[in-house]
Tab-separated table of C-alpha atoms and ligand atoms in Angstrom:
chain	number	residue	atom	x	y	z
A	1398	UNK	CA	11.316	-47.659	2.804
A	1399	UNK	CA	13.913	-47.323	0.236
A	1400	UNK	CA	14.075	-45.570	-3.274
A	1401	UNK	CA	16.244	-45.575	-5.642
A	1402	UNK	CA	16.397	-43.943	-9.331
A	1403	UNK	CA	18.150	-44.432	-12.528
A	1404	UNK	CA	18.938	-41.696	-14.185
A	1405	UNK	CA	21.040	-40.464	-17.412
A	1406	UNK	CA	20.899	-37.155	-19.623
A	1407	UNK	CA	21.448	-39.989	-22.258
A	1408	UNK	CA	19.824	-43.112	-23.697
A	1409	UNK	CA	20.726	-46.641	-24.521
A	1410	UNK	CA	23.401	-46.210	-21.002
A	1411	UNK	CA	21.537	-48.820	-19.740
A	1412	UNK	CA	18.991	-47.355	-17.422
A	1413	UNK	CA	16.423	-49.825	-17.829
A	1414	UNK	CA	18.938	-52.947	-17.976
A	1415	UNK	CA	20.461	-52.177	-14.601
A	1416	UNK	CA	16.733	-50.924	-12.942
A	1417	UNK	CA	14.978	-53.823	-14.026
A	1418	UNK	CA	17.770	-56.897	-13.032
A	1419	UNK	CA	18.883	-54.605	-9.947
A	1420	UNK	CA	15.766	-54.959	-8.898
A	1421	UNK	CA	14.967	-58.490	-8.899
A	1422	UNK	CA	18.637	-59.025	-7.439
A	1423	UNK	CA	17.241	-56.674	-4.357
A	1424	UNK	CA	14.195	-58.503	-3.917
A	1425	UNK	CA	16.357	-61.425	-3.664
A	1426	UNK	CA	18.765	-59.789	-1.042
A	1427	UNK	CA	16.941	-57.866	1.247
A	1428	UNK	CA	13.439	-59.703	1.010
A	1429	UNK	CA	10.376	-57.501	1.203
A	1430	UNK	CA	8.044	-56.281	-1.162
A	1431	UNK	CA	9.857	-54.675	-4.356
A	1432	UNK	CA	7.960	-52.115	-6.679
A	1433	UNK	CA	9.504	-50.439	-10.258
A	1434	UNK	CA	7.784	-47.884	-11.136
A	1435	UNK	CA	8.366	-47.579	-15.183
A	1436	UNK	CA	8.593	-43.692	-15.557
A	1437	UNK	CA	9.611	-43.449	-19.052
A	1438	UNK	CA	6.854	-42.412	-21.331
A	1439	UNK	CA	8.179	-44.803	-23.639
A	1440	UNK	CA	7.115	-47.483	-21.399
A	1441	UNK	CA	10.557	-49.074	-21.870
A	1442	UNK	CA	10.699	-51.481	-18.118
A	1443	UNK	CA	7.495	-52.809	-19.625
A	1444	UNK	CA	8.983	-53.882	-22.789
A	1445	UNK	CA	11.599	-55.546	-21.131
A	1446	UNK	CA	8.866	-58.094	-19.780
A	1447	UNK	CA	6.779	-57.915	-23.659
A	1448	UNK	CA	8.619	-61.549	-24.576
A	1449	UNK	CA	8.364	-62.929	-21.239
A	1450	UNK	CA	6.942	-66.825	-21.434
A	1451	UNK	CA	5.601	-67.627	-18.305
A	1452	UNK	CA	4.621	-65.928	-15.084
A	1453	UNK	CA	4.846	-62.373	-14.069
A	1454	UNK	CA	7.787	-60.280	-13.753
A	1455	UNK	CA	8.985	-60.825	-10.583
A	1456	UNK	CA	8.140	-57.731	-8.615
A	1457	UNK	CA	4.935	-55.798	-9.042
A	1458	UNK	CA	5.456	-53.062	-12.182
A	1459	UNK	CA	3.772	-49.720	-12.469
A	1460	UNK	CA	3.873	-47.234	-14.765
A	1461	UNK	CA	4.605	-43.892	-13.476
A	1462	UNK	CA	5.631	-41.087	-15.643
A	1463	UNK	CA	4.122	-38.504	-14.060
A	1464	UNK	CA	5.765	-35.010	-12.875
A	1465	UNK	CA	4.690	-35.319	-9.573
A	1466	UNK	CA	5.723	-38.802	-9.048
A	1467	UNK	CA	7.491	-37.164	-5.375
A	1468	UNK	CA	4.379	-36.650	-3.978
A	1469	UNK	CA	2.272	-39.708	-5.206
A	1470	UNK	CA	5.159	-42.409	-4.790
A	1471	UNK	CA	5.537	-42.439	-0.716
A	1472	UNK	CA	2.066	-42.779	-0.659
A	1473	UNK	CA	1.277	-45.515	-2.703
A	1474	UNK	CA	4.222	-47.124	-1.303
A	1475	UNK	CA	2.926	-46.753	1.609
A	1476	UNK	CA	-0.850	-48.132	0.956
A	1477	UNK	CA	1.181	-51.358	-1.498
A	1478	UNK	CA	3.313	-52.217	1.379
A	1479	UNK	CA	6.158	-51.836	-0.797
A	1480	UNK	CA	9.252	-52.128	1.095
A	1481	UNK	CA	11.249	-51.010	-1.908
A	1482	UNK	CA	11.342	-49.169	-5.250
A	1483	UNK	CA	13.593	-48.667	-8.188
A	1484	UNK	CA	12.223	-45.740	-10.336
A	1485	UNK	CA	13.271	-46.121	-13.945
A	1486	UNK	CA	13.592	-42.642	-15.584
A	1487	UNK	CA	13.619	-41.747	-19.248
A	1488	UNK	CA	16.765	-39.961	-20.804
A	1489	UNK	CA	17.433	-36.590	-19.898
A	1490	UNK	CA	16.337	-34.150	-16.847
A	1491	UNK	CA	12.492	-33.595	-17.624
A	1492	UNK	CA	10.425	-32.965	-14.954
A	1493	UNK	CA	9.682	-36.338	-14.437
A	1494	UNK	CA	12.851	-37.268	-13.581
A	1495	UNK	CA	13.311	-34.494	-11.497
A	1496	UNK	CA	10.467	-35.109	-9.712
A	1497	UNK	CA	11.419	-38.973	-9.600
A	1498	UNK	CA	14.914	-37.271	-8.044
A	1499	UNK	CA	13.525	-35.509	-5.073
A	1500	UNK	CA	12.828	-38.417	-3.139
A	1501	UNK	CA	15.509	-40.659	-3.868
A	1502	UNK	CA	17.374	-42.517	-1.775
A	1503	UNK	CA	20.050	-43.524	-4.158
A	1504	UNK	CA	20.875	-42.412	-7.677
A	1505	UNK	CA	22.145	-44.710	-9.946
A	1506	UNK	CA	23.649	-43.337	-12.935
A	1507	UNK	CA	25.307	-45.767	-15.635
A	1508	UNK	CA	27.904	-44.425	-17.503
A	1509	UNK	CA	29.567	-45.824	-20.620
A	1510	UNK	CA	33.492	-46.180	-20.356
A	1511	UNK	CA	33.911	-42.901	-22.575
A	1512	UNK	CA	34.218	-39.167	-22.199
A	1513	UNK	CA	31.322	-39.069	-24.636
A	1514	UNK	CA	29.019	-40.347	-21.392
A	1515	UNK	CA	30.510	-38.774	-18.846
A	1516	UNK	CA	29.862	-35.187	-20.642
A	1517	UNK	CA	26.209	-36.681	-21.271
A	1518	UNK	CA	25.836	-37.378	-17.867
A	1519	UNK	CA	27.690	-34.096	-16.125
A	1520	UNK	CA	24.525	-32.277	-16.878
A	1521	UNK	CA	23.063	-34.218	-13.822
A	1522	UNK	CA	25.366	-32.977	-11.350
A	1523	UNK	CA	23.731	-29.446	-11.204
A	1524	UNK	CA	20.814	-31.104	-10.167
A	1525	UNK	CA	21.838	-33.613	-7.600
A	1526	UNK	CA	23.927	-30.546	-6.129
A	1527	UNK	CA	20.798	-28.981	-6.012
A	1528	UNK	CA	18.827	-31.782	-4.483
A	1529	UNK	CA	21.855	-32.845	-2.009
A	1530	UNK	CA	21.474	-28.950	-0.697
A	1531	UNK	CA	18.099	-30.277	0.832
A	1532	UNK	CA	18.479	-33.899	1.382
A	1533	UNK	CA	22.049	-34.336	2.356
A	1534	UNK	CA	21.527	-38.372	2.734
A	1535	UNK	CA	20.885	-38.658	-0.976
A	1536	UNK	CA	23.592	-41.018	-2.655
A	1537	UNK	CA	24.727	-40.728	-5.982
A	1538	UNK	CA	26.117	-43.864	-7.650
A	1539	UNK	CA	27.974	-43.692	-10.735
A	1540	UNK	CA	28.077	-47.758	-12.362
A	1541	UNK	CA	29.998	-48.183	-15.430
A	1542	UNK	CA	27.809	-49.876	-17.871
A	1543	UNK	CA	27.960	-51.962	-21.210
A	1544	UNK	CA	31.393	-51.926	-20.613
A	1545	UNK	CA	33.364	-53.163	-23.874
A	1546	UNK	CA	35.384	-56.747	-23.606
A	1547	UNK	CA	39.064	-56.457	-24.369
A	1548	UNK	CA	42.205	-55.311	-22.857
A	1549	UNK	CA	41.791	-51.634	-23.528
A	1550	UNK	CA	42.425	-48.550	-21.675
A	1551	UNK	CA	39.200	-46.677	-21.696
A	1552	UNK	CA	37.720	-49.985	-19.805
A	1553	UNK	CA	40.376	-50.144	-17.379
A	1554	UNK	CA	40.889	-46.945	-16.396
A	1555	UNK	CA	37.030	-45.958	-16.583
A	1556	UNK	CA	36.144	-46.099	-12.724
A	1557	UNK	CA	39.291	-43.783	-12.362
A	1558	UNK	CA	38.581	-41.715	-14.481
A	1559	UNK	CA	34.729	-41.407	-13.480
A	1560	UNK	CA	35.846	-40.705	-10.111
A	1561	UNK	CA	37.831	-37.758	-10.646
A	1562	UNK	CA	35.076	-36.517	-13.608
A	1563	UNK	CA	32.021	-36.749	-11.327
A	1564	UNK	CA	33.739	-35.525	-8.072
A	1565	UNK	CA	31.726	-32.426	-6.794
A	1566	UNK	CA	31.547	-30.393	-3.424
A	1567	UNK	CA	28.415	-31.125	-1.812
A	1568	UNK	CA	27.467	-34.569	-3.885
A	1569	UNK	CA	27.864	-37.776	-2.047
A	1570	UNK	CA	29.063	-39.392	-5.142
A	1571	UNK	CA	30.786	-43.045	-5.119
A	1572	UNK	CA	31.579	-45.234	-8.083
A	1573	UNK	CA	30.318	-48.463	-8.175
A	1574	UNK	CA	33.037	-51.321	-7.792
A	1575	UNK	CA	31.402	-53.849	-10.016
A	1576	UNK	CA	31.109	-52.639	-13.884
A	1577	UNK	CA	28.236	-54.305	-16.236
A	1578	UNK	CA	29.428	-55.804	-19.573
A	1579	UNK	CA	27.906	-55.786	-22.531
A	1580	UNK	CA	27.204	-58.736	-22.977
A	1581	UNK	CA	25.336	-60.980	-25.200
A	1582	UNK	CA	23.518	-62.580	-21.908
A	1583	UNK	CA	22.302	-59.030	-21.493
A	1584	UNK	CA	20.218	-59.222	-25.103
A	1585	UNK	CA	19.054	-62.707	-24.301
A	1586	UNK	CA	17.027	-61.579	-21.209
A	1587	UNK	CA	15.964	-59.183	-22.935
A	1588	UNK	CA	14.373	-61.377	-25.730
A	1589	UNK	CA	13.187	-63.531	-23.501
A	1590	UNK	CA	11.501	-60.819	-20.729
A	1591	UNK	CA	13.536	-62.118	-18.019
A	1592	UNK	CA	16.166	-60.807	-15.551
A	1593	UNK	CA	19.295	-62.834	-15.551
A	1594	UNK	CA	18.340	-64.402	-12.354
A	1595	UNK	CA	15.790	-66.386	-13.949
A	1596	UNK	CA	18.567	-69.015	-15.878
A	1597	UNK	CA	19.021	-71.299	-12.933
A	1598	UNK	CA	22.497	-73.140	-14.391
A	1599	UNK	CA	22.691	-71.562	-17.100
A	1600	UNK	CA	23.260	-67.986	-15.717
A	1601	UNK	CA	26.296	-66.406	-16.830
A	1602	UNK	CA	28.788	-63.409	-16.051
A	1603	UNK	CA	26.150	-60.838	-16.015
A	1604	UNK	CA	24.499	-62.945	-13.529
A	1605	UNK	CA	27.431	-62.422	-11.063
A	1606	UNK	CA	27.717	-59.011	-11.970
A	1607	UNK	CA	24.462	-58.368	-10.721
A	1608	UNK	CA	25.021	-60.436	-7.890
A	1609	UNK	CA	27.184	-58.367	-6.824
A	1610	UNK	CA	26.097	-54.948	-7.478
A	1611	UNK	CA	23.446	-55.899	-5.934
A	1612	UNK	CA	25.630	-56.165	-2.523
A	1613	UNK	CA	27.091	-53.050	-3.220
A	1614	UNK	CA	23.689	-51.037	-3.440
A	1615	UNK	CA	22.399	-53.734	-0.667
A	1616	UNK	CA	24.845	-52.023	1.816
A	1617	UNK	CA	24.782	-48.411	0.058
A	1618	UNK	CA	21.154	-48.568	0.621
A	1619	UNK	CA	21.598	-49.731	4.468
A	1620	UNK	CA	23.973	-46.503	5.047
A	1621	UNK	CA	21.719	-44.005	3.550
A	1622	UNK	CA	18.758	-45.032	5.113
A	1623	UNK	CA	19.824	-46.659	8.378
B	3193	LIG	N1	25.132	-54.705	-20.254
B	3193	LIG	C1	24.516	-54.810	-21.444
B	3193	LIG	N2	24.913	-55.713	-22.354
B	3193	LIG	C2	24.303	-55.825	-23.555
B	3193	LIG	N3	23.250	-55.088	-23.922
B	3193	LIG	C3	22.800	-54.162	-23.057
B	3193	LIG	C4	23.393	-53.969	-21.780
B	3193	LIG	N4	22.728	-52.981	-21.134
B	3193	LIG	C5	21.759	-52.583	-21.977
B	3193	LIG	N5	21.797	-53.275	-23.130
B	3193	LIG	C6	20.931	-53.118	-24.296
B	3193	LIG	O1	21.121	-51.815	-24.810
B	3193	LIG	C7	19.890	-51.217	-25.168
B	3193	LIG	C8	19.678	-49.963	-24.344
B	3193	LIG	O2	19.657	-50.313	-22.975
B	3193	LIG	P1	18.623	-49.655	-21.975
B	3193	LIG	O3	18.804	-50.304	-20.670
B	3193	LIG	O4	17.254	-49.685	-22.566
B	3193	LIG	O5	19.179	-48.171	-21.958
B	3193	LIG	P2	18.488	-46.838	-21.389
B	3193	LIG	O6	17.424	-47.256	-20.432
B	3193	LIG	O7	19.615	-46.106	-20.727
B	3193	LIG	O8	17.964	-46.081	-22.560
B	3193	LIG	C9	18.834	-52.288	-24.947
B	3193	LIG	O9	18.639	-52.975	-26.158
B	3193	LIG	C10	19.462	-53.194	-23.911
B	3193	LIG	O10	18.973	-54.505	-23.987
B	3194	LIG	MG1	15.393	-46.826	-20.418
């Protein structure tokens, strides 16, 4: 059983972008039965599916935004089958998210290329230290997200730079190799309520970069919990 959290002091990072095509690219990769548990009280994993034409979204979605999530999440795992779970947390470090934190596997945090979301997102750290004190297999993964096209500096230097910002003693932190675009692909899931696995031909870049974040967390995933 696997869990893993996205998490951010800040919103409009991309939490619920990354949590909600993450998880269908899991479901895809490691087979098994995939749940996201939506615990934003803004109910935003749900709106990504409002538009959505046909079918379900491809995993089974709960809401979950409860402050005890820790102890109620294992179990209903448990009683779903659920193999896997991606819990999608609001902004900031309410007690939701906290909770949410406790028993995760993995933390994902996205990051904008910019100082701006790095400071947001420092405020985490404390937290995960604290956490990592009593689970030392949790993960943190830092992924660089809506990452601006064009040649310039603050894109290519921003897993660098994350690395050296986010290093602390006692935090298993790694930065993701693959970086999410913002992209216009992004928006048209979006609109549409689907992930961007769900374009057969006419999937684009953001389908790749999925693809292979997806590997990334795929193997993350198999270290932490092997
Ligand atoms: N990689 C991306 N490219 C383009 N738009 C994106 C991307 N990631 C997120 N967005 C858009 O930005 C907005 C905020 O993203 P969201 O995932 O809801 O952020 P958060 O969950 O961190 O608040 C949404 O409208 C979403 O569709
Ligand atoms: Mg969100």
């Amino acid at each position: 059983m696997s869990i893993i959290v996205t998490a951010n002091q800040k919103g409009g990072v991309g939490k619920t972008a990354i949590a909600v095509n993450l998880a269908h690219g899991l479901q895809r990769e490691l087979g098994g039965k995939m749940l996201v548990v939506d615990a934003d009280p803004g109910a935003s994993a749900h709106k990504h599916f409002r538009r959505r034409q046909e079918g379900d979204p491809p995993y089974v979605l709960v809401g979950g935004a409860q402050p005890d999530i820790h102890a109620r999440l294992p179990q209903l795992m448990q009683a779903g089958g659920f193999d896997h779970c991606i819990v999608d947390c609001p902004a900031g470090a309410s007690n939701v998210t906290r909770s949410a934190l406790r028993i995760a596997d993995l933390v994902i945090v996205p990051v904008q290329p910019s100082f701006c979301d790095f400071d947001a997102a420092e405020e985490l750290m404390p937290i995960l230290h604290d956490i990592s004190e009593v689970r030392n297999e949790l993960q943190v993964m830092i992924v660089i997200s809506r990452k601006l096209p064009g040649n310039n500096a603050y894109s290519k230097e921003a897993k660098a730079a994350a690395a050296e910002f986010f290093k602390m003693e006692g935090v298993s932190t790694i930065i993701a190799d693959q970086e999410i675009s913002n992209r216009a692909e992004m928006v048209r899931a979006y609109s549409d309520g689907k992930t961007v696995f769900e374009y057969g031909r006419r999937r684009g870049v953001s389908c790749n970069e999925f693809t292979n974040l997806t590997e990334e967390v795929a193997a993350c995933l198999h270290a932490v919990t092997a």
